[in-house]
Coordinates of C-alpha atoms in Angstrom, one line a residue:
Chain A
M246 CA 11.0 0.4 -32.1
T247 CA 13.6 2.2 -30.9
I248 CA 13.1 6.2 -30.0
A249 CA 15.9 8.5 -29.4
V250 CA 16.5 11.3 -27.3
A251 CA 18.9 13.6 -28.3
S252 CA 18.8 17.9 -28.2
G253 CA 21.8 19.6 -29.8
K254 CA 22.7 21.5 -26.8
G255 CA 23.9 19.6 -23.6
G256 CA 21.7 20.2 -20.2
T257 CA 18.5 20.4 -21.5
G258 CA 16.9 17.3 -20.0
K259 CA 17.7 14.4 -22.4
T260 CA 18.6 11.9 -19.6
T261 CA 15.4 13.4 -17.3
V262 CA 13.2 12.8 -20.5
S263 CA 14.9 9.4 -21.4
V264 CA 14.7 8.3 -17.6
A265 CA 10.7 9.4 -17.2
M266 CA 10.2 7.5 -21.0
A267 CA 11.6 4.1 -19.5
L268 CA 9.6 4.3 -16.4
S269 CA 6.4 5.6 -17.1
T270 CA 5.4 2.1 -19.0
E271 CA 4.5 -1.1 -17.3
R272 CA 6.4 -2.8 -20.6
N273 CA 9.4 -4.3 -21.4
V274 CA 11.9 -1.9 -22.1
S275 CA 15.6 -1.3 -22.8
L276 CA 17.6 2.3 -22.0
L277 CA 20.5 2.7 -23.7
D278 CA 22.8 5.4 -22.5
C279 CA 24.6 6.5 -25.4
D280 CA 26.2 9.8 -24.0
V281 CA 29.3 7.5 -23.5
E282 CA 31.4 10.6 -22.1
E283 CA 29.1 11.4 -19.8
P284 CA 27.2 8.6 -19.1
N285 CA 24.1 10.1 -16.3
A286 CA 21.1 7.8 -16.9
G287 CA 22.4 5.3 -14.7
L288 CA 22.4 7.9 -12.2
F289 CA 19.0 7.9 -11.7
L290 CA 17.7 4.2 -12.0
K291 CA 18.4 1.7 -8.4
L292 CA 20.5 -0.7 -10.9
G293 CA 21.4 -3.5 -8.5
Q294 CA 24.0 -5.8 -9.9
I295 CA 25.7 -4.9 -13.2
K296 CA 27.9 -7.1 -15.5
S297 CA 30.5 -5.2 -17.1
E298 CA 32.8 -5.4 -20.0
E299 CA 35.8 -4.4 -21.7
V300 CA 34.9 -2.6 -25.0
S301 CA 38.6 -2.5 -27.1
V302 CA 39.0 -1.5 -31.2
V303 CA 41.4 -3.5 -33.3
V304 CA 44.3 -1.0 -34.3
P305 CA 47.7 -2.4 -35.8
S306 CA 50.8 -3.3 -34.7
V307 CA 53.9 -4.4 -36.7
I308 CA 55.6 -7.4 -37.2
E309 CA 59.3 -6.1 -37.1
D310 CA 60.5 -9.1 -38.8
K311 CA 58.5 -8.9 -41.6
C312 CA 58.4 -5.0 -42.2
T313 CA 60.4 -3.8 -44.9
H314 CA 59.8 0.1 -43.8
C315 CA 58.4 0.9 -47.5
G316 CA 55.9 3.1 -46.1
L317 CA 53.1 2.5 -47.9
C318 CA 51.0 2.4 -44.5
A319 CA 52.0 5.6 -43.4
D320 CA 51.3 6.9 -47.2
F321 CA 47.6 5.1 -46.9
C322 CA 46.6 6.2 -43.3
N323 CA 44.0 9.0 -43.6
F324 CA 44.2 9.5 -40.1
N325 CA 48.2 9.7 -39.3
A326 CA 48.3 7.2 -36.9
L327 CA 51.3 5.9 -38.6
A328 CA 54.6 6.9 -38.9
V329 CA 57.7 5.1 -40.8
T330 CA 61.1 5.9 -40.2
E331 CA 64.2 3.6 -41.6
N332 CA 64.1 1.3 -39.0
K333 CA 60.9 1.6 -37.3
V334 CA 57.0 1.7 -37.4
I335 CA 55.3 3.7 -34.9
V336 CA 51.7 3.3 -34.5
F337 CA 49.5 6.1 -32.7
E338 CA 46.6 4.2 -31.6
D339 CA 44.6 7.2 -29.9
L340 CA 44.7 8.5 -34.1
C341 CA 43.7 5.2 -35.2
H342 CA 40.2 4.5 -36.6
S343 CA 40.3 0.9 -37.1
C344 CA 39.5 0.9 -40.5
G345 CA 41.8 -1.6 -41.7
G346 CA 43.4 0.1 -44.4
C347 CA 47.2 -0.6 -43.6
F348 CA 46.5 -4.2 -43.0
L349 CA 45.3 -4.1 -46.7
V350 CA 48.1 -1.8 -48.5
C351 CA 51.0 -4.0 -46.6
P352 CA 52.7 -5.7 -49.6
V353 CA 54.6 -8.4 -46.8
D354 CA 51.5 -8.5 -44.1
A355 CA 53.7 -6.9 -41.7
F356 CA 50.8 -6.3 -39.2
Q357 CA 48.6 -8.1 -36.6
E358 CA 45.6 -7.3 -34.9
N359 CA 45.8 -5.8 -31.4
N360 CA 43.2 -4.9 -29.2
S361 CA 43.0 -1.2 -27.4
V362 CA 40.6 -1.1 -24.9
I363 CA 38.3 2.3 -25.1
G364 CA 36.1 1.8 -22.8
K365 CA 33.7 -0.5 -20.9
L366 CA 30.1 -1.6 -21.4
E367 CA 27.9 -2.0 -18.5
I368 CA 24.6 -3.9 -18.3
A369 CA 21.7 -4.1 -15.8
E370 CA 18.4 -5.5 -15.6
T371 CA 15.3 -4.4 -13.2
G372 CA 12.0 -5.4 -13.3
N373 CA 10.9 -4.7 -16.6
L374 CA 13.6 -2.3 -17.5
R375 CA 17.1 -3.4 -19.3
F376 CA 19.9 -1.0 -18.9
A377 CA 22.9 -0.5 -20.7
R378 CA 25.7 2.2 -20.9
G379 CA 29.1 2.6 -22.3
I380 CA 31.6 4.5 -20.3
L381 CA 34.7 6.1 -22.3
D382 CA 38.0 5.6 -20.7
V383 CA 39.1 9.7 -19.5
G384 CA 41.9 10.4 -22.2
K385 CA 40.2 8.6 -25.4
A386 CA 39.8 10.1 -28.3
M387 CA 37.1 8.4 -30.0
S388 CA 33.3 7.7 -28.3
P389 CA 31.7 6.1 -31.7
P390 CA 33.2 2.7 -31.7
L391 CA 31.8 2.2 -27.7
I392 CA 28.2 4.0 -28.8
R393 CA 28.2 1.6 -31.6
A394 CA 29.0 -1.6 -29.2
V395 CA 26.5 -0.2 -26.6
K396 CA 23.8 -0.3 -29.4
K397 CA 24.2 -4.0 -30.1
H398 CA 22.2 -4.3 -26.8
L399 CA 19.0 -2.7 -28.8
S400 CA 16.3 -5.7 -28.7
K401 CA 13.6 -6.6 -31.5
D402 CA 11.2 -7.5 -28.9
R403 CA 11.6 -4.6 -26.7
L404 CA 11.1 -1.2 -26.8
N405 CA 14.2 0.9 -26.7
I406 CA 15.0 4.1 -25.7
I407 CA 18.3 6.0 -26.4
D408 CA 20.1 8.9 -24.3
C409 CA 22.0 10.5 -27.0
P410 CA 25.6 12.6 -26.4
P411 CA 24.5 16.3 -26.8
G412 CA 26.0 17.9 -30.4
N413 CA 25.2 17.1 -33.9
S414 CA 28.3 15.5 -35.1
C415 CA 29.7 12.1 -35.3
P416 CA 29.1 11.0 -31.3
M417 CA 25.0 12.1 -32.0
T418 CA 24.6 10.8 -35.6
T419 CA 25.8 7.6 -34.5
A420 CA 23.8 7.4 -31.7
V421 CA 20.6 8.0 -33.2
K422 CA 21.2 6.3 -36.5
G423 CA 18.7 3.7 -37.5
S424 CA 16.0 4.8 -34.8
D425 CA 12.1 4.6 -35.7
Y426 CA 11.6 8.5 -34.0
V427 CA 14.0 11.0 -32.4
I428 CA 12.2 13.3 -29.4
L429 CA 14.3 16.7 -29.7
V430 CA 14.1 17.8 -25.8
T431 CA 14.9 21.8 -25.7
E432 CA 14.4 24.8 -23.7
P433 CA 12.7 27.9 -24.6
T434 CA 15.5 30.2 -24.6
P435 CA 17.9 31.8 -27.7
F436 CA 20.3 28.9 -27.5
G437 CA 17.9 26.2 -26.7
L438 CA 16.1 27.1 -30.3
H439 CA 19.7 27.6 -32.1
D440 CA 20.8 24.2 -31.2
L441 CA 17.7 22.7 -32.0
T442 CA 17.6 24.4 -35.4
L443 CA 20.6 22.6 -36.1
A444 CA 19.9 18.9 -34.9
Q445 CA 16.7 19.3 -37.1
E446 CA 18.9 19.9 -39.8
V447 CA 20.4 16.7 -38.8
L448 CA 17.6 14.7 -38.8
K449 CA 16.1 15.8 -42.1
E450 CA 18.9 14.7 -43.6
M451 CA 18.9 11.2 -41.8
D452 CA 15.3 11.2 -43.0
I453 CA 14.2 10.3 -39.5
P454 CA 11.2 11.8 -38.2
V455 CA 11.5 13.9 -35.4
G456 CA 8.9 15.5 -32.2
V457 CA 9.9 18.3 -29.6
V458 CA 9.8 18.2 -26.1
V459 CA 10.0 21.4 -24.3
N460 CA 11.8 21.5 -20.6
R461 CA 11.8 24.2 -18.6
H462 CA 8.7 26.3 -20.4
G463 CA 7.0 29.0 -18.7
N464 CA 8.6 32.3 -20.0
E465 CA 8.0 34.9 -22.6
F466 CA 10.4 33.1 -25.7
R467 CA 8.0 32.0 -28.2
G468 CA 10.7 31.3 -30.5
I469 CA 10.4 27.3 -30.1
E470 CA 6.9 27.7 -30.9
E471 CA 7.3 29.6 -34.1
F472 CA 10.2 27.1 -35.3
C473 CA 8.2 23.9 -34.4
E474 CA 4.7 25.8 -36.4
R475 CA 7.3 26.6 -39.1
E476 CA 8.9 23.5 -39.9
N477 CA 5.7 21.6 -39.3
I478 CA 7.2 19.9 -36.0
E479 CA 4.9 18.6 -33.5
I480 CA 5.6 19.6 -29.7
L481 CA 4.5 16.2 -27.8
M482 CA 4.7 18.0 -24.2
K483 CA 5.5 20.9 -22.2
I484 CA 8.0 20.4 -18.9
K485 CA 7.0 23.4 -16.5
E486 CA 10.3 25.2 -15.1
E487 CA 9.8 24.3 -11.4
R488 CA 12.5 24.6 -9.0
K489 CA 11.4 21.3 -7.5
I490 CA 12.0 19.3 -10.4
A491 CA 15.4 20.7 -10.6
E492 CA 15.7 20.2 -7.4
A493 CA 14.6 16.4 -7.2
C494 CA 16.7 15.6 -10.6
S495 CA 19.9 17.0 -8.4
R496 CA 19.7 14.3 -5.9
G497 CA 19.1 11.5 -8.4
G498 CA 15.7 11.6 -8.1
N499 CA 13.0 11.7 -10.8
I500 CA 9.9 13.7 -12.4
F501 CA 7.6 11.6 -10.6
D502 CA 8.9 12.2 -7.2
V503 CA 7.3 15.3 -7.1
R504 CA 4.7 15.7 -10.0
P505 CA 3.7 11.7 -10.2
E506 CA 0.9 13.0 -12.7
M507 CA 2.8 13.4 -15.3
K508 CA 3.6 9.4 -15.5
E509 CA 0.6 9.3 -17.9
V510 CA 1.4 12.4 -19.9
F511 CA 4.3 10.7 -20.6
N512 CA 3.5 7.7 -21.3
G513 CA 0.6 8.8 -23.5
V514 CA 3.5 10.7 -25.5
L515 CA 5.3 7.0 -26.2
G516 CA 2.0 5.7 -27.0
K517 CA 1.7 8.6 -29.6
I518 CA 4.8 8.4 -30.9
E519 CA 4.8 4.6 -31.5
S520 CA 1.5 4.9 -33.2
Y521 CA 3.2 7.7 -35.6
A522 CA 6.1 5.0 -36.4
R523 CA 3.2 2.2 -37.2
D524 CA 1.7 4.4 -39.8
S525 CA 4.8 5.7 -41.4
K526 CA 6.1 1.9 -41.5
K527 CA 2.5 1.2 -43.5
Chain B
M297 CA 49.3 36.4 -23.4
K298 CA 47.5 33.8 -21.3
E299 CA 44.4 30.9 -22.7
I300 CA 41.6 30.3 -20.5
V301 CA 39.6 27.6 -21.4
V302 CA 35.9 27.1 -19.9
I303 CA 34.5 23.8 -19.8
S304 CA 32.1 21.5 -18.1
G305 CA 31.6 18.3 -18.9
K306 CA 28.1 17.9 -19.1
G307 CA 26.2 20.6 -21.0
G308 CA 23.9 23.5 -20.4
T309 CA 25.7 24.3 -17.0
G310 CA 26.7 27.8 -18.6
K311 CA 29.7 27.9 -19.8
T312 CA 28.6 30.3 -22.8
S313 CA 26.9 32.7 -20.2
L314 CA 30.1 32.7 -18.5
S315 CA 32.6 33.0 -21.0
A316 CA 30.1 36.2 -23.0
S317 CA 30.6 37.7 -19.4
F318 CA 34.3 37.7 -19.1
A319 CA 34.3 39.2 -22.7
A320 CA 32.2 42.3 -21.7
L321 CA 34.2 42.3 -18.4
S322 CA 37.7 42.5 -20.4
D323 CA 39.4 44.8 -22.9
N324 CA 41.8 44.0 -26.3
F325 CA 40.6 40.4 -25.4
V326 CA 40.1 37.6 -28.0
I327 CA 37.5 35.0 -27.6
A328 CA 37.1 31.7 -29.5
D329 CA 33.7 29.4 -29.2
C330 CA 35.4 25.9 -29.6
D331 CA 31.9 24.5 -28.9
V332 CA 31.8 24.2 -32.8
D333 CA 29.0 21.6 -32.5
A334 CA 26.2 23.8 -31.0
A335 CA 27.7 27.0 -31.2
D336 CA 25.6 29.9 -29.5
L337 CA 28.5 33.0 -28.0
H338 CA 27.8 34.5 -31.2
L339 CA 23.9 34.6 -30.1
V340 CA 25.0 37.0 -27.3
L341 CA 28.5 38.8 -28.3
K342 CA 26.8 39.5 -31.7
P343 CA 30.0 39.8 -33.6
D344 CA 30.6 41.6 -37.1
K345 CA 32.4 39.2 -39.6
I346 CA 35.5 40.5 -40.5
D347 CA 36.0 37.2 -42.9
S348 CA 35.3 34.0 -43.3
H349 CA 36.9 30.6 -45.2
R350 CA 35.4 27.2 -45.9
F351 CA 37.0 24.6 -43.2
I352 CA 38.0 21.9 -45.6
S353 CA 39.3 18.5 -44.0
G354 CA 39.8 15.0 -44.8
N355 CA 37.4 13.1 -47.7
V356 CA 34.3 11.4 -48.2
A357 CA 33.8 8.7 -50.6
V358 CA 31.5 8.9 -53.5
I359 CA 30.1 5.9 -55.5
D360 CA 30.0 6.9 -59.4
K361 CA 27.0 4.5 -60.1
L362 CA 27.6 4.6 -63.4
R363 CA 31.1 2.5 -63.3
C364 CA 29.7 0.7 -60.2
E365 CA 29.4 -3.0 -60.9
K366 CA 28.0 -4.0 -58.2
C367 CA 30.6 -6.5 -56.9
G368 CA 30.1 -5.4 -53.4
K369 CA 33.8 -4.8 -52.4
C370 CA 33.6 -2.0 -50.8
L371 CA 30.1 -3.4 -48.6
E372 CA 32.9 -6.0 -47.4
L373 CA 35.2 -4.0 -46.6
C374 CA 33.8 -0.9 -44.9
K375 CA 34.5 -0.9 -41.1
F376 CA 31.7 2.0 -40.5
D377 CA 28.8 0.4 -42.0
A378 CA 29.0 3.5 -44.9
I379 CA 27.8 1.6 -47.9
K380 CA 24.3 1.3 -48.4
V381 CA 22.3 -1.3 -51.4
D382 CA 18.9 0.3 -52.3
P383 CA 17.0 -3.1 -51.8
Y384 CA 15.4 -2.4 -55.2
S385 CA 17.8 -1.2 -57.3
M386 CA 20.6 -2.6 -56.3
E387 CA 22.4 0.2 -56.8
Y388 CA 25.5 0.8 -54.0
S389 CA 26.0 4.1 -52.0
V390 CA 27.3 5.9 -49.6
D391 CA 26.3 7.1 -46.5
S392 CA 28.5 10.5 -46.1
S393 CA 27.2 10.5 -42.5
S394 CA 28.9 7.3 -41.6
C395 CA 31.8 7.8 -44.0
E396 CA 34.9 8.3 -41.7
G397 CA 37.0 9.5 -44.7
C398 CA 39.7 6.1 -44.5
G399 CA 39.7 5.6 -48.3
V400 CA 39.7 1.9 -48.3
C401 CA 37.0 1.5 -50.4
A402 CA 38.2 4.0 -52.7
R403 CA 41.5 1.7 -52.9
F404 CA 40.4 -1.3 -53.1
C405 CA 37.6 -1.0 -55.6
P406 CA 38.1 -3.2 -58.7
F407 CA 36.6 -1.0 -60.7
D408 CA 38.0 2.0 -59.8
A409 CA 34.3 3.2 -59.2
I410 CA 34.9 5.3 -56.0
D411 CA 35.5 8.7 -56.0
F412 CA 37.3 10.4 -53.1
P413 CA 37.0 14.1 -52.9
E414 CA 38.0 16.5 -50.0
R415 CA 35.4 17.2 -47.4
D416 CA 33.6 20.4 -47.2
C417 CA 33.1 20.3 -43.4
G418 CA 32.1 24.1 -42.7
E419 CA 33.0 27.6 -42.3
W420 CA 35.6 29.4 -39.6
Y421 CA 35.2 33.2 -39.4
L422 CA 37.3 36.4 -37.4
S423 CA 35.0 38.7 -36.5
S424 CA 34.9 42.1 -34.4
V425 CA 33.0 42.3 -31.0
K426 CA 32.7 45.2 -28.7
G427 CA 36.1 45.4 -26.6
G428 CA 37.5 42.7 -28.8
K429 CA 38.0 40.3 -31.3
M430 CA 36.3 36.5 -31.8
V431 CA 36.8 33.7 -33.9
H432 CA 34.0 31.3 -34.1
A433 CA 33.0 28.6 -36.8
R434 CA 30.4 26.3 -38.2
L435 CA 30.1 22.7 -38.4
N436 CA 28.4 21.5 -41.7
A437 CA 25.1 19.1 -40.4
G438 CA 26.5 15.8 -39.0
A439 CA 29.9 16.3 -40.2
E440 CA 33.3 15.1 -38.8
N441 CA 36.8 16.5 -37.6
S442 CA 35.1 18.4 -34.6
G443 CA 38.3 18.1 -33.0
K444 CA 40.4 19.9 -36.0
L445 CA 38.1 22.6 -36.5
V446 CA 38.6 23.2 -32.4
S447 CA 42.5 23.2 -33.0
L448 CA 42.4 25.7 -36.0
V449 CA 39.7 28.1 -34.3
R450 CA 42.2 28.3 -31.3
K451 CA 45.1 28.8 -33.4
V452 CA 43.7 31.2 -35.0
A453 CA 42.6 33.0 -31.6
R454 CA 46.4 33.0 -30.5
K455 CA 47.4 34.4 -33.8
E456 CA 45.3 37.3 -33.6
A457 CA 45.9 37.9 -29.7
Q458 CA 49.5 37.8 -30.4
K459 CA 48.7 40.6 -33.6
M460 CA 46.9 42.8 -31.2
G461 CA 49.2 42.2 -28.5
S462 CA 46.3 41.1 -26.3
E463 CA 46.8 39.9 -22.4
I464 CA 43.9 37.4 -22.7
V465 CA 42.1 34.8 -24.6
I466 CA 38.7 33.2 -23.7
V467 CA 37.7 29.7 -25.3
D468 CA 34.5 28.6 -24.6
G469 CA 34.8 25.1 -24.8
P470 CA 32.8 21.7 -26.0
P471 CA 31.2 19.8 -23.1
G472 CA 31.9 16.0 -23.0
I473 CA 35.5 14.5 -22.6
S474 CA 36.7 13.3 -26.0
C475 CA 37.8 14.5 -29.3
P476 CA 36.8 18.5 -29.3
V477 CA 37.3 18.9 -25.5
I478 CA 40.9 17.7 -26.1
A479 CA 41.8 19.5 -28.7
S480 CA 40.2 22.5 -26.7
V481 CA 42.6 21.8 -23.6
T482 CA 46.0 20.6 -24.8
G483 CA 48.6 23.2 -24.0
A484 CA 46.0 26.0 -22.5
D485 CA 46.9 28.2 -19.1
A486 CA 44.3 27.3 -17.3
V487 CA 40.8 25.2 -17.4
L488 CA 37.9 26.4 -15.6
A489 CA 35.1 23.7 -15.4
V490 CA 31.5 25.3 -14.7
T491 CA 29.2 22.5 -12.7
E492 CA 25.7 22.3 -11.3
P493 CA 25.3 21.2 -7.7
T494 CA 24.0 17.4 -8.9
I495 CA 24.8 13.9 -9.2
S496 CA 25.4 14.2 -12.9
G497 CA 27.4 17.4 -12.4
E498 CA 29.1 16.2 -10.0
S499 CA 29.8 12.6 -11.9
D500 CA 30.8 14.8 -15.0
L501 CA 33.1 17.1 -13.0
I502 CA 35.1 14.5 -11.7
R503 CA 35.5 12.9 -15.4
V504 CA 36.0 16.3 -17.0
A505 CA 39.1 16.8 -14.1
D506 CA 40.7 13.6 -14.6
L507 CA 41.0 14.4 -18.3
V508 CA 42.7 18.0 -17.3
R509 CA 45.3 16.4 -14.7
H510 CA 45.7 14.2 -17.6
F511 CA 46.9 16.9 -19.2
K512 CA 48.5 18.9 -16.4
I513 CA 46.8 21.8 -17.0
P514 CA 45.6 24.1 -13.6
L515 CA 42.2 23.5 -12.9
F516 CA 39.6 25.9 -11.7
I517 CA 36.5 25.1 -10.1
C518 CA 33.3 26.8 -10.1
V519 CA 29.7 25.7 -9.1
N520 CA 26.6 27.3 -11.3
K521 CA 23.1 27.5 -9.5
W522 CA 24.7 26.2 -6.4
D523 CA 21.6 26.8 -4.0
I524 CA 19.8 24.3 -6.2
N525 CA 21.5 21.6 -4.0
Q526 CA 24.0 23.6 -1.2
E527 CA 24.8 20.0 0.1
K528 CA 26.0 19.0 -3.4
S529 CA 27.8 22.3 -3.4
M530 CA 29.7 22.2 -0.4
A531 CA 30.6 18.0 -1.5
I532 CA 31.8 19.9 -5.0
E533 CA 33.8 22.5 -3.2
S534 CA 35.8 20.0 -1.0
Y535 CA 36.2 18.1 -3.6
S536 CA 38.2 20.8 -5.4
A537 CA 40.2 21.5 -2.3
K538 CA 41.1 17.6 -1.8
T539 CA 42.2 17.6 -5.6
G540 CA 44.2 20.7 -5.5
A541 CA 42.1 22.2 -7.6
F542 CA 41.5 26.2 -7.0
F543 CA 37.9 26.3 -6.3
C544 CA 37.0 29.9 -7.2
G545 CA 32.9 30.7 -6.6
K546 CA 29.5 29.9 -6.9
I547 CA 27.0 31.2 -8.7
P548 CA 23.4 31.3 -7.3
Y549 CA 19.9 30.3 -9.3
D550 CA 18.8 33.7 -11.1
K551 CA 16.1 34.0 -13.4
K552 CA 18.1 36.9 -14.5
V553 CA 20.2 34.8 -16.7
V554 CA 17.8 33.6 -19.1
E555 CA 16.4 36.8 -19.3
A556 CA 20.1 38.0 -20.2
Q557 CA 19.9 35.5 -23.0
I558 CA 16.3 36.4 -24.5
K559 CA 17.6 39.7 -24.3
G560 CA 20.6 38.5 -26.2
L561 CA 22.9 40.6 -23.4
T562 CA 25.7 38.8 -21.2
V563 CA 24.7 38.3 -17.6
V564 CA 27.2 40.8 -16.3
E565 CA 25.3 43.8 -18.3
M566 CA 22.1 42.8 -16.6
R567 CA 21.0 45.3 -13.2
D568 CA 20.6 43.8 -10.2
S569 CA 21.8 40.2 -11.1
Y570 CA 23.1 38.3 -8.1
A571 CA 24.7 35.7 -10.7
G572 CA 26.7 39.0 -12.3
E573 CA 28.0 39.9 -9.2
E574 CA 29.0 36.5 -8.2
I575 CA 30.8 36.3 -12.2
K576 CA 32.7 39.4 -11.6
K577 CA 34.4 38.0 -8.5
I578 CA 35.1 35.1 -10.1
W579 CA 36.9 36.6 -12.6
E580 CA 38.6 38.6 -10.6
I581 CA 40.0 35.7 -8.9
L582 CA 40.7 34.3 -12.3
C583 CA 43.0 37.4 -13.2
R584 CA 44.9 37.7 -10.3
Q585 CA 45.9 33.7 -10.6
I586 CA 46.6 33.5 -13.8
L587 CA 47.5 37.0 -15.9

């Protein structure tokens, strides 16, 4: 069972919700931080010993002795990652998507595989919680391969929670893909509503069921409720705007430090989602 | 003409509220919304569209079911898990949200059954707003190439500023540190990083500051909601001093910021807003430094 926590907009409380969900259950749970550009979930956990490994992608490098500088590879590459001059081939590793096309089109087998490090994967275990995160190297443009590397740590016999990157484009879709359910965290403002609308559109297209958690609830804005009613989306929970929650989280604490009674609410939401997911599979 | 880009690392720290306020405090400016993934600036600045254009970028593979012989070559070659096989009909199709548009399947299909049309990724607009012009965009649901769209939006904004004889281009940037952010900051005159005094805000700031240094662009830092955690605010201020970034102010936690959003106003247009007062000061400091 895999639940992804996404939001469209950043800063709505995805990480706060993901961490609280993971901490609300006694069962075996895996928390995967797929916001590899700014992985923050680990800051709110006491991680202990961390196992770390490099993650790399396969990029081409040219065997100059074999290359005839015919230019077929550069013509084929849709990402402008190759340039061929009269006597040299230049590979722009940062633009390469590792599709393997140049290896296939080269008539003289002049390419060999070269690993290019894009970041690292870290894994830690505390009690019933297994935690994995990806950390993208600063200056690297492409996060989806690293997100896929983190997702290799999904386990079938555990409850998996994925903390997603913000937005609605490739990093977000890579993170939510294959999930049984997506929790969309939003806040009651016009910005929150607008980004929620976009995220819901993406997930509808991907055919993944969604529910909404409203964070910082408590002002006069009713747009989120109206939208959810219109689109027939369940509001799973509302978390009240409280300065002491914001203060606790700013120090690396969690909601339960100041509102211990919320643990049961989160656990209840988790149970509800699991029964929805079971029903939809029947 | 100077171009200043507002970024944050973390989302939701107040980039858009700040950028919109800067626009409200300026004349004859161009503002660009480069958070094309979750563009919100239009909700506050209420642009009047002058013209709109399609954003066509890259390609997407499409399998023609009539020509497909179900040989499985595409499935074997695709590195992005974008080829789907229906377990009942055994029909092949492409999941366009996973297709990166490399063209390997189309090129190597033995039956020539895969088309590779150009991809319609969204729209971009040139609009007029009070006191200036705005360039903004909408990326289609789940679309790729946000970095390219960001570069395009910035290019149009700079061109428009030149035409208008404008002194300043304000760019509302995306969150994070990868492709769209890199496209937002390369070649800019100054970057303002807005951060929150939290452990995640601080962690994200350090990563985004590294990125800006990597591109050798002058970095300015301000803290939003600084009084949520005064100790962390001080730590960020001293981090700025230590790394040579220019610390240009702290904005207090102020409910008027959300109120302004709900009313569709910029923060500096709200009466008696402490946050608004601080934003004015930050803008004055920035203008003095870069213009």
